[in-house]
mmCIF file of N, CA and C in Angstrom:
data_model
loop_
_atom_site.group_PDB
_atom_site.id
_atom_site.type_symbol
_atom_site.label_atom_id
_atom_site.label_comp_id
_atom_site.label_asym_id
_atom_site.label_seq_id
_atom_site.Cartn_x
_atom_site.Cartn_y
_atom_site.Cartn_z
ATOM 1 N N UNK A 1 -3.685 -2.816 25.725
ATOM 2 C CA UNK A 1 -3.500 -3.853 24.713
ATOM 3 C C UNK A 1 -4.473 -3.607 23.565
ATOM 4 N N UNK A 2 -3.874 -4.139 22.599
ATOM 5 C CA UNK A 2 -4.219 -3.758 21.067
ATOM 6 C C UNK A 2 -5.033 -5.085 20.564
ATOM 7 N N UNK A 3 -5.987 -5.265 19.793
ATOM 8 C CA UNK A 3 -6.700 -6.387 19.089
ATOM 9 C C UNK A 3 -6.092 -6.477 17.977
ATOM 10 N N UNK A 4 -5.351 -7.803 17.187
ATOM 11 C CA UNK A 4 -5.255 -7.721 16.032
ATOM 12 C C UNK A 4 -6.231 -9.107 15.756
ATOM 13 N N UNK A 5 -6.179 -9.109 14.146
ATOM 14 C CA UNK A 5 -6.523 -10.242 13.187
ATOM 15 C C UNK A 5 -5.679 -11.356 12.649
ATOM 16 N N UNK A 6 -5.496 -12.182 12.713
ATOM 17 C CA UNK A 6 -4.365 -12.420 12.009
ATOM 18 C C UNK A 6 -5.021 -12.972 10.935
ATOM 19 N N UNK A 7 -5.274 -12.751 9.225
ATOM 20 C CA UNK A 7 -6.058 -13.335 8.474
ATOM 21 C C UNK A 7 -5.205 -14.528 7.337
ATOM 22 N N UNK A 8 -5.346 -15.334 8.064
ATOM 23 C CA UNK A 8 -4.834 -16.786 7.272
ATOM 24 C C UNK A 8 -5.550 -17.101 5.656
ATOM 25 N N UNK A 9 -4.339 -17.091 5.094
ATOM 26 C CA UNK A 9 -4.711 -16.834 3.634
ATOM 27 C C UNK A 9 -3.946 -18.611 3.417
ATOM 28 N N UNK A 10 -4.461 -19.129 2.109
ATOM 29 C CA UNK A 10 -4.136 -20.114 1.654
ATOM 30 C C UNK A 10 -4.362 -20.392 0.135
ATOM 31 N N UNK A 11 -3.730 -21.397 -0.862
ATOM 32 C CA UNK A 11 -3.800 -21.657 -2.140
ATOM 33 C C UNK A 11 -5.468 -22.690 -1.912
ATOM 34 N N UNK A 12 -6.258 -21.717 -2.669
ATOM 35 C CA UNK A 12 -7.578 -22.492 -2.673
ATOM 36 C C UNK A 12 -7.570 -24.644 -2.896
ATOM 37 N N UNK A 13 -6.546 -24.803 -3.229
ATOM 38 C CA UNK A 13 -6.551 -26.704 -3.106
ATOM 39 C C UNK A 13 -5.086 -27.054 -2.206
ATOM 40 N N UNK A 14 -5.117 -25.865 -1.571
ATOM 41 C CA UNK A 14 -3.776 -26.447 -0.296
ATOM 42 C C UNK A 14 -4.445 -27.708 0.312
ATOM 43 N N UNK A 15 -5.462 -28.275 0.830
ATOM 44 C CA UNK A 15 -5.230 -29.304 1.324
ATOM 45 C C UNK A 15 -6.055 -30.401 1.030
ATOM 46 N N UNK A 16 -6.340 -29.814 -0.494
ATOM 47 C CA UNK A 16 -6.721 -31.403 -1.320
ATOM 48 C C UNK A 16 -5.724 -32.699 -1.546
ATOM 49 N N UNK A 17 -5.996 -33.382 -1.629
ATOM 50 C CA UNK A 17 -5.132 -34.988 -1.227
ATOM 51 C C UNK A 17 -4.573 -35.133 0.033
ATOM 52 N N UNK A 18 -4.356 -34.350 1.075
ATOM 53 C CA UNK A 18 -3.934 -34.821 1.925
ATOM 54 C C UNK A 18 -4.786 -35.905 2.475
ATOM 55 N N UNK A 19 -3.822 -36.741 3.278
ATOM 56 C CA UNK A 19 -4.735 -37.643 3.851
ATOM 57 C C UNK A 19 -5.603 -37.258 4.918
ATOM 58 N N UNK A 20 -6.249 -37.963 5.806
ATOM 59 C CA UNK A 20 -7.252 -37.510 7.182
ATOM 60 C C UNK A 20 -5.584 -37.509 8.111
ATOM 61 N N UNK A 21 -5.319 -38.460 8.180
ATOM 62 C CA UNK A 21 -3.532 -38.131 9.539
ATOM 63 C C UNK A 21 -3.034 -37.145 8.782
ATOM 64 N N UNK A 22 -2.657 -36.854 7.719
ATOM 65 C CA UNK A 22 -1.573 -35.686 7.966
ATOM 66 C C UNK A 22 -2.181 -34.622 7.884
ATOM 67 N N UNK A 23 -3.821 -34.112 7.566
ATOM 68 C CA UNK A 23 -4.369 -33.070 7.922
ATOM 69 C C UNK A 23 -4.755 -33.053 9.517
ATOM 70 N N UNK A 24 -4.927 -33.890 10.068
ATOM 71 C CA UNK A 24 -5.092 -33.762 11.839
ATOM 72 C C UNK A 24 -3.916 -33.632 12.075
ATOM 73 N N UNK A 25 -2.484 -33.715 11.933
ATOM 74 C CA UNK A 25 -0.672 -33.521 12.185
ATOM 75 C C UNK A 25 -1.131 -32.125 11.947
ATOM 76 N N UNK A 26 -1.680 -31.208 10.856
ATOM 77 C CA UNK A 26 -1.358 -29.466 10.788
ATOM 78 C C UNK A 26 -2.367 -29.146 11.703
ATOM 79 N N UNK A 27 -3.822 -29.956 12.165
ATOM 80 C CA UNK A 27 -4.416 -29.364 13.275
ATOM 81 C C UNK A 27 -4.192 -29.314 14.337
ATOM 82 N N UNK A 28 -3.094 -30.235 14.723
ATOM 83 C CA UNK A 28 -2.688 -30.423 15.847
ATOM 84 C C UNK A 28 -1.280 -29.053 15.878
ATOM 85 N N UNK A 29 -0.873 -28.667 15.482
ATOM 86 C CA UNK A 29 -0.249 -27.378 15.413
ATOM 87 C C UNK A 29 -1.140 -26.344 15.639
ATOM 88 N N UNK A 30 -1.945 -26.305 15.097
ATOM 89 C CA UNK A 30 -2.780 -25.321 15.129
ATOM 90 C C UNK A 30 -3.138 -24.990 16.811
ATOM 91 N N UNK A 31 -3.794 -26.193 17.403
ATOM 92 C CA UNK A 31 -4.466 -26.779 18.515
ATOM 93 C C UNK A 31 -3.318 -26.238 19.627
ATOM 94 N N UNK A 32 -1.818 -27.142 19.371
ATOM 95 C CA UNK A 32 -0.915 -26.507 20.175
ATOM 96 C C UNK A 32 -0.284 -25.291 20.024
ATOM 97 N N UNK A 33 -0.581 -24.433 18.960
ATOM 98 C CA UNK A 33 -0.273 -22.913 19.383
ATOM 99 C C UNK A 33 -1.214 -22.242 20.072
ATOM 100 N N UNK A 34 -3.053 -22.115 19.591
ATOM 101 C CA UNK A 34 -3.660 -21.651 20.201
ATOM 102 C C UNK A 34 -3.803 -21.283 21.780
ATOM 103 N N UNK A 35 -3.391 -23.031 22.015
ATOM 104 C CA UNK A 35 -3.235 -23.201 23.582
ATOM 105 C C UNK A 35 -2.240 -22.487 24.324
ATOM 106 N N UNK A 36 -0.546 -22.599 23.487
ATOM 107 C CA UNK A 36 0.315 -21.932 24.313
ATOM 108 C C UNK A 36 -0.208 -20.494 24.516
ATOM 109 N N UNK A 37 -1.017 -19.753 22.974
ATOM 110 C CA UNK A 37 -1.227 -18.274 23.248
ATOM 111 C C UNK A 37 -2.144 -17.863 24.145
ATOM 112 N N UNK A 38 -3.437 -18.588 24.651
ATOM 113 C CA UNK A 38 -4.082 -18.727 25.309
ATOM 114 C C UNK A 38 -3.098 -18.696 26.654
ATOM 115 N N UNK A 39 -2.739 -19.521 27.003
ATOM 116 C CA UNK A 39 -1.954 -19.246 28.058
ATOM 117 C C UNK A 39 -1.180 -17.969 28.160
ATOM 118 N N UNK A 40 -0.309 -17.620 27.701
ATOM 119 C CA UNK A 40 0.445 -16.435 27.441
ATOM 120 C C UNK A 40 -0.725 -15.418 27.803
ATOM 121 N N UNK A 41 -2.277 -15.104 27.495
ATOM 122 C CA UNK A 41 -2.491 -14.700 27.173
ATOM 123 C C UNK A 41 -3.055 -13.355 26.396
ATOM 124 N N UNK A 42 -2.906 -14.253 25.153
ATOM 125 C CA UNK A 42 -2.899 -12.600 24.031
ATOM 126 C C UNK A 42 -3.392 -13.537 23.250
ATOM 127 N N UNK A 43 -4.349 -14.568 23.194
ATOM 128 C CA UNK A 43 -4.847 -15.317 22.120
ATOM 129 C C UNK A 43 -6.723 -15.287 22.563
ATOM 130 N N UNK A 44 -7.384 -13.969 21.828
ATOM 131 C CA UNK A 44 -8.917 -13.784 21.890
ATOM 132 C C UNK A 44 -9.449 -15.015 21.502
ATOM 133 N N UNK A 45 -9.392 -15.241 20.485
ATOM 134 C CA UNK A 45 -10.127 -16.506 18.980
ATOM 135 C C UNK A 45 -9.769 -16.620 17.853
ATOM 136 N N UNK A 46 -10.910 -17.650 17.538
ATOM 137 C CA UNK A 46 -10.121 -17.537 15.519
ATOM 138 C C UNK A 46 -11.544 -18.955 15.142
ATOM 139 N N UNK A 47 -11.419 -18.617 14.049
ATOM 140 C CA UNK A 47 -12.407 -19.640 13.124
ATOM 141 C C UNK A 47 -11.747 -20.011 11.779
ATOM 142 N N UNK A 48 -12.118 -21.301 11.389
ATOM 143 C CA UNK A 48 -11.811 -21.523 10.335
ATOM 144 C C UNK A 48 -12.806 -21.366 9.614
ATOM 145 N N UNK A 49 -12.798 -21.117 8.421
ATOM 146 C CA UNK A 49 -13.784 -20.712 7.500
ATOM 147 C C UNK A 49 -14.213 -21.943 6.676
ATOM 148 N N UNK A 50 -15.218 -22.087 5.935
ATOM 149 C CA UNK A 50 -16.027 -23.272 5.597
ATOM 150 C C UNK A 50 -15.520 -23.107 4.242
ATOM 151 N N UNK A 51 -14.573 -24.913 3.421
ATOM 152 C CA UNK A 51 -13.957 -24.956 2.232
ATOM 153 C C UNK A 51 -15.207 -24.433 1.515
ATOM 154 N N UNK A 52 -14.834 -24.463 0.196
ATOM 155 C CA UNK A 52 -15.741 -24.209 -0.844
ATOM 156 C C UNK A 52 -15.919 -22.391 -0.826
ATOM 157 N N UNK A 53 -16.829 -22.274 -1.965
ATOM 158 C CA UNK A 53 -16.998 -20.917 -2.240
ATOM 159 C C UNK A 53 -17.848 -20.114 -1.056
ATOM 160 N N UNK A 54 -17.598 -18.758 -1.285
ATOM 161 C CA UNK A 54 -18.406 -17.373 -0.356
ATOM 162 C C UNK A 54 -19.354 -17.038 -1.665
ATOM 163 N N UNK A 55 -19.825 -15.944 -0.777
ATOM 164 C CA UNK A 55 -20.981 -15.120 -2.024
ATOM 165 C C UNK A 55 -20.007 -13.921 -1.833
ATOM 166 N N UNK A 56 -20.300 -13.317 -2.589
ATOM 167 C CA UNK A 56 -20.269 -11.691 -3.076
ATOM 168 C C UNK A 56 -21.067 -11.316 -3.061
ATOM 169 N N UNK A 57 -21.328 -9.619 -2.474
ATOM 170 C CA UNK A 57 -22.365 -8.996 -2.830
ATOM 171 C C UNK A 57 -22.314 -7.633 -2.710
ATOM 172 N N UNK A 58 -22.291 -6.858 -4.111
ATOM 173 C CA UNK A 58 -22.056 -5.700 -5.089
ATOM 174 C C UNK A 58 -23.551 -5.100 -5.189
ATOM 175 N N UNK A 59 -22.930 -3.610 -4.781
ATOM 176 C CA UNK A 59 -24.242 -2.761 -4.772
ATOM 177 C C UNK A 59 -24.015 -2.222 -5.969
ATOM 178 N N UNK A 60 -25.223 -2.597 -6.880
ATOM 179 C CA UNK A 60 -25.078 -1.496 -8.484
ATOM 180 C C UNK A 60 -26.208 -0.952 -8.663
ATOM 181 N N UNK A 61 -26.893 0.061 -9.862
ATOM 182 C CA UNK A 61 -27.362 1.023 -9.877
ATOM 183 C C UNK A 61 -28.617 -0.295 -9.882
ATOM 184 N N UNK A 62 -28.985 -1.143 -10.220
ATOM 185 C CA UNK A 62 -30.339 -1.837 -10.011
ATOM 186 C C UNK A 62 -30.104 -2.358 -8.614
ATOM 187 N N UNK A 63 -29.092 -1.999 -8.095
ATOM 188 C CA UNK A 63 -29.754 -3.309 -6.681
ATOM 189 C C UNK A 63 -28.397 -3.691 -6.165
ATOM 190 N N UNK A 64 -29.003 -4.883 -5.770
ATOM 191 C CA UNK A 64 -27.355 -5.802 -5.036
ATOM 192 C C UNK A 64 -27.426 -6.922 -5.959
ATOM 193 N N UNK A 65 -26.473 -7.087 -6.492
ATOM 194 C CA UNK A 65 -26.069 -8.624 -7.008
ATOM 195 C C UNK A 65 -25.272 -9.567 -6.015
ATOM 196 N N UNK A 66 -25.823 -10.785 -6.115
ATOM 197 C CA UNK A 66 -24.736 -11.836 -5.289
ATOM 198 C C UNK A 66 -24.103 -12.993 -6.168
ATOM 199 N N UNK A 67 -22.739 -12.942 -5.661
ATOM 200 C CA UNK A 67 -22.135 -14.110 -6.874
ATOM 201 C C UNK A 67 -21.363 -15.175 -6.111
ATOM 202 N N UNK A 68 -21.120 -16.216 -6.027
ATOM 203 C CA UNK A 68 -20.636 -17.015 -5.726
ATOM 204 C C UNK A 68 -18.892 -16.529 -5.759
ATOM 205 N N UNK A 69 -17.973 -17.256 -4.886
ATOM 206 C CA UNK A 69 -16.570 -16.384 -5.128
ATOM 207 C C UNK A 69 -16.193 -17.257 -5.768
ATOM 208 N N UNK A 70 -15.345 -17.172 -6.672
ATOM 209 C CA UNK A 70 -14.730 -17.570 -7.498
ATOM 210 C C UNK A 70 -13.442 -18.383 -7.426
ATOM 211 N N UNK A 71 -13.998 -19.137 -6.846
ATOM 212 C CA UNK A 71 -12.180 -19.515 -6.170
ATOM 213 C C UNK A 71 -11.108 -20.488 -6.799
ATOM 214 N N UNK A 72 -11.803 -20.826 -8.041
ATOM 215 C CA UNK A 72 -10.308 -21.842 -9.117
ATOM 216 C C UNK A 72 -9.816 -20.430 -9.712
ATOM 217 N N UNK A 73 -10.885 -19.256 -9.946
ATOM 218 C CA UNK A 73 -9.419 -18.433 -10.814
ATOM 219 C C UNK A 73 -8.303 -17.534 -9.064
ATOM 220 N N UNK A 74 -9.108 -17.814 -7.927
ATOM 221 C CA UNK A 74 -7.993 -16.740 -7.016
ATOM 222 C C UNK A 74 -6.407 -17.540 -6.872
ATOM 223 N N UNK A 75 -5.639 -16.818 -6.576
ATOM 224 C CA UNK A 75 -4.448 -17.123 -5.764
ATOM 225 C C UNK A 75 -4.493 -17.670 -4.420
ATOM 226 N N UNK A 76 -4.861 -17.446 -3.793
ATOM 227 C CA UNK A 76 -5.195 -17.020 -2.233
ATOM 228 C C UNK A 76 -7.004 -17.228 -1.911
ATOM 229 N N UNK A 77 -7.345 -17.862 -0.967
ATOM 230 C CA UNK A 77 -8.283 -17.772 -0.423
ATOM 231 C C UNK A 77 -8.095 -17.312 1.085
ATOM 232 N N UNK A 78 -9.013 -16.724 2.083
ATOM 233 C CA UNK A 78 -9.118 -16.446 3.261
ATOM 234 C C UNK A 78 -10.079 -17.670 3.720
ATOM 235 N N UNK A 79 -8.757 -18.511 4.408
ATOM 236 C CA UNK A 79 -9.157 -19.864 5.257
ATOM 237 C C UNK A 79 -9.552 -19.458 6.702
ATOM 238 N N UNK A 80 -9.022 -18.737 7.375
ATOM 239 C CA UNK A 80 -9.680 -18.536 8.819
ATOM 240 C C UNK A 80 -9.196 -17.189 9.324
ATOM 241 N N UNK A 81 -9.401 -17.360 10.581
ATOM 242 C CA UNK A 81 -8.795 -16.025 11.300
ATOM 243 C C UNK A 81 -8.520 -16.178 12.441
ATOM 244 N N UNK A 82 -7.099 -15.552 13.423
ATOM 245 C CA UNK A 82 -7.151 -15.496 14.683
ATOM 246 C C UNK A 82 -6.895 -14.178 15.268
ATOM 247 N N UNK A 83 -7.535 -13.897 16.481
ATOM 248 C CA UNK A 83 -7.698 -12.428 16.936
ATOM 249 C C UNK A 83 -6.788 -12.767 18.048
ATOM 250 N N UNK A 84 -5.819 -12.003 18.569
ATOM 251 C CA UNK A 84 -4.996 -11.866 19.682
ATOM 252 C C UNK A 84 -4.804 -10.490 19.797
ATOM 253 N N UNK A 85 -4.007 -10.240 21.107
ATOM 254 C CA UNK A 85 -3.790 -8.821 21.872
ATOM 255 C C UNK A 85 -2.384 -8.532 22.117
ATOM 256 N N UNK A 86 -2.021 -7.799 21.512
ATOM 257 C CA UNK A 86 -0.922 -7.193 21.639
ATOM 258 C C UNK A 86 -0.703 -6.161 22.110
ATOM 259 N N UNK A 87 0.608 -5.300 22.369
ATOM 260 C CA UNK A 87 0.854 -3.565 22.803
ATOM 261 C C UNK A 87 0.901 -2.468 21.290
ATOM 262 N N UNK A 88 1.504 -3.745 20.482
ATOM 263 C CA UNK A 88 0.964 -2.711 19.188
ATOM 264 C C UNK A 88 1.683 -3.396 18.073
ATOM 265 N N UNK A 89 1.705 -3.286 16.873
ATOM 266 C CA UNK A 89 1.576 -3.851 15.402
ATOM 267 C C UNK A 89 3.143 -4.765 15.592
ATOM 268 N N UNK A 90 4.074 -3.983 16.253
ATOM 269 C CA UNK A 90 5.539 -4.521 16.306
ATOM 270 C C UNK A 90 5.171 -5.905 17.152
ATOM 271 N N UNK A 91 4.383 -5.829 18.464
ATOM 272 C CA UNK A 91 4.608 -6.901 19.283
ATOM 273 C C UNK A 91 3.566 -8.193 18.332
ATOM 274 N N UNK A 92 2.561 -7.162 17.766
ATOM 275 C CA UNK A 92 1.615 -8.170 17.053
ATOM 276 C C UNK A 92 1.885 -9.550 15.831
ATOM 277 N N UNK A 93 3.218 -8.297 15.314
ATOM 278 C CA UNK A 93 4.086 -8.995 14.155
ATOM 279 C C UNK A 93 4.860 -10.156 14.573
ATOM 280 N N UNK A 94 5.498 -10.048 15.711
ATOM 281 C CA UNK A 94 6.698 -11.237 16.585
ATOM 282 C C UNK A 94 5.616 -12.442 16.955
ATOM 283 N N UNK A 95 4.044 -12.148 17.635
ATOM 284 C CA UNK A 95 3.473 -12.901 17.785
ATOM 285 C C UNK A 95 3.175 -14.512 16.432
ATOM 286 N N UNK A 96 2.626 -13.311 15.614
ATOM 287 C CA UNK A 96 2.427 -13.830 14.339
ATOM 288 C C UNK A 96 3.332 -14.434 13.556
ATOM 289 N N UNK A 97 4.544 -14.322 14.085
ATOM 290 C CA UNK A 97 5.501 -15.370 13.258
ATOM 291 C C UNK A 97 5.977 -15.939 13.870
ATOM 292 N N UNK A 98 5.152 -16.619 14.677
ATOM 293 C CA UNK A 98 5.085 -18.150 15.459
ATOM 294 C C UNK A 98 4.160 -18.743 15.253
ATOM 295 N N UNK A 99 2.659 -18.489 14.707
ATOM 296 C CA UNK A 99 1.722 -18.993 13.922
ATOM 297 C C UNK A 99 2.289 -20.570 13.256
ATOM 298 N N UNK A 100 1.817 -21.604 13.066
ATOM 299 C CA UNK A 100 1.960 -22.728 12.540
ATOM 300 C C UNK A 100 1.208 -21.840 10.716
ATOM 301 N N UNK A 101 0.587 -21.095 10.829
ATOM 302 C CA UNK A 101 0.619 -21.078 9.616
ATOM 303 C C UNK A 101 1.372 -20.554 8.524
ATOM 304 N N UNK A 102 2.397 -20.155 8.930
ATOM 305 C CA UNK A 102 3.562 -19.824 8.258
ATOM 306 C C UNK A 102 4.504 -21.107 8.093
ATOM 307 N N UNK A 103 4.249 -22.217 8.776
ATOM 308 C CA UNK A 103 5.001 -23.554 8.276
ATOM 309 C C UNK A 103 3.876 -23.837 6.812
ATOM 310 N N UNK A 104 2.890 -24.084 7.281
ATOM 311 C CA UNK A 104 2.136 -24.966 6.792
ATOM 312 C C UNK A 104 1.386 -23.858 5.038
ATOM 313 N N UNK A 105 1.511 -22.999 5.280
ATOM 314 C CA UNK A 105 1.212 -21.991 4.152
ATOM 315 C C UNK A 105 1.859 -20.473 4.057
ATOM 316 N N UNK A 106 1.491 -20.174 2.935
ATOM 317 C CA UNK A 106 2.226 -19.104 2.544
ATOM 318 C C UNK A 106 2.430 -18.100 3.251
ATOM 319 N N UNK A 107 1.583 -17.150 3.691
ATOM 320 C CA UNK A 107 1.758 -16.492 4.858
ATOM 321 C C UNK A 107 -0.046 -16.178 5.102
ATOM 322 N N UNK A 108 0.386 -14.761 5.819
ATOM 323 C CA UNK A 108 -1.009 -14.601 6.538
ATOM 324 C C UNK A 108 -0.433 -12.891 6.918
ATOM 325 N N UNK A 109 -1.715 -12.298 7.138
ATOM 326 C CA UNK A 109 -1.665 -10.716 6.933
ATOM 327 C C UNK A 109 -2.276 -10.461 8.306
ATOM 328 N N UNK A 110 -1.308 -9.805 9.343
ATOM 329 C CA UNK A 110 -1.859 -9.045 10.130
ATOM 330 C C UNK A 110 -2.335 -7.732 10.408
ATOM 331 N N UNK A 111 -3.936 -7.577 11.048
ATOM 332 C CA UNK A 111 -4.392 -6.377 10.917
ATOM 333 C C UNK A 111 -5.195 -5.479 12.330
ATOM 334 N N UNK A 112 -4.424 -4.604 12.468
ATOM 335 C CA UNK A 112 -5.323 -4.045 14.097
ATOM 336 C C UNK A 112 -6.947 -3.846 13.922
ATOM 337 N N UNK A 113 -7.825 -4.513 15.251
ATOM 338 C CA UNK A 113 -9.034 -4.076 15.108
ATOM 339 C C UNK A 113 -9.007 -2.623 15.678
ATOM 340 N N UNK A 114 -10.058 -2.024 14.509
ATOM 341 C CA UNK A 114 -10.551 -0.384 15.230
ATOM 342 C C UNK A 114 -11.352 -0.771 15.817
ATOM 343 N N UNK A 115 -11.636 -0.682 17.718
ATOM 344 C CA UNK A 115 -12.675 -0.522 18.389
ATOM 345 C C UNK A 115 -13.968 0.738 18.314
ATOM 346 N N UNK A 116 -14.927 0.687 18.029
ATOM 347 C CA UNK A 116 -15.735 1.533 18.089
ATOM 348 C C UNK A 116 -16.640 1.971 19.610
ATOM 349 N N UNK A 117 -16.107 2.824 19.400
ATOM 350 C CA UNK A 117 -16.813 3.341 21.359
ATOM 351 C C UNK A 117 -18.060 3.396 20.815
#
């Protein structure tokens, strides 16, 4: 079995105004897929990532700069991640489009981990 990523991408104010119930209604999707994959299992983990901006940090000829990310001009932000196990990118793909986050947002990019011996 194979490690993938699944990296959940979203519109940086996808879930501004929602209320507190109908943002716990998409966690609760969330909650009940994890679990079924867990069971199944081929569901490692996953984190959601903390709203608001990341840093950057660019190696240039003085040094490293760090910048705050920029996230009113992106398309897309990277909201979380889930790692599951598959036999390989085909079975990884069928997994992944049962994800609740393909209801609830645009899509999400799956990617095999390289293990390092």
């Amino acid at each position: 079995m194979n490690t993938y990523a699944l990296m959940l991408n979203h519109a940086p104010d996808r879930y501004e105004g929602l209320s507190e119930d109908d943002y716990m209604e998409i966690i609760k999707d969330y909650i009940a897929w994890t679990e079924k994959m867990t069971a199944d299992g081929v569901y490692v983990g996953g984190e959601k990532l903390a709203d608001g901006p990341g840093r950057v940090l660019t190696r240039t000829d003085g040094g490293i700069e760090v910048h705050e990310t920029p996230l009113a001009e992106l398309a897309e932000v990277l909201g979380g991640f889930m790692l599951i196990q598959a036999k390989d990118y085909d079975a990884a793909v069928e997994i992944a489009k049962t994800c609740p986050h393909l209801v609830h947002n645009t899509g999400l990019e799956v990617r095999e981990i390289h293990a390092v011996d």
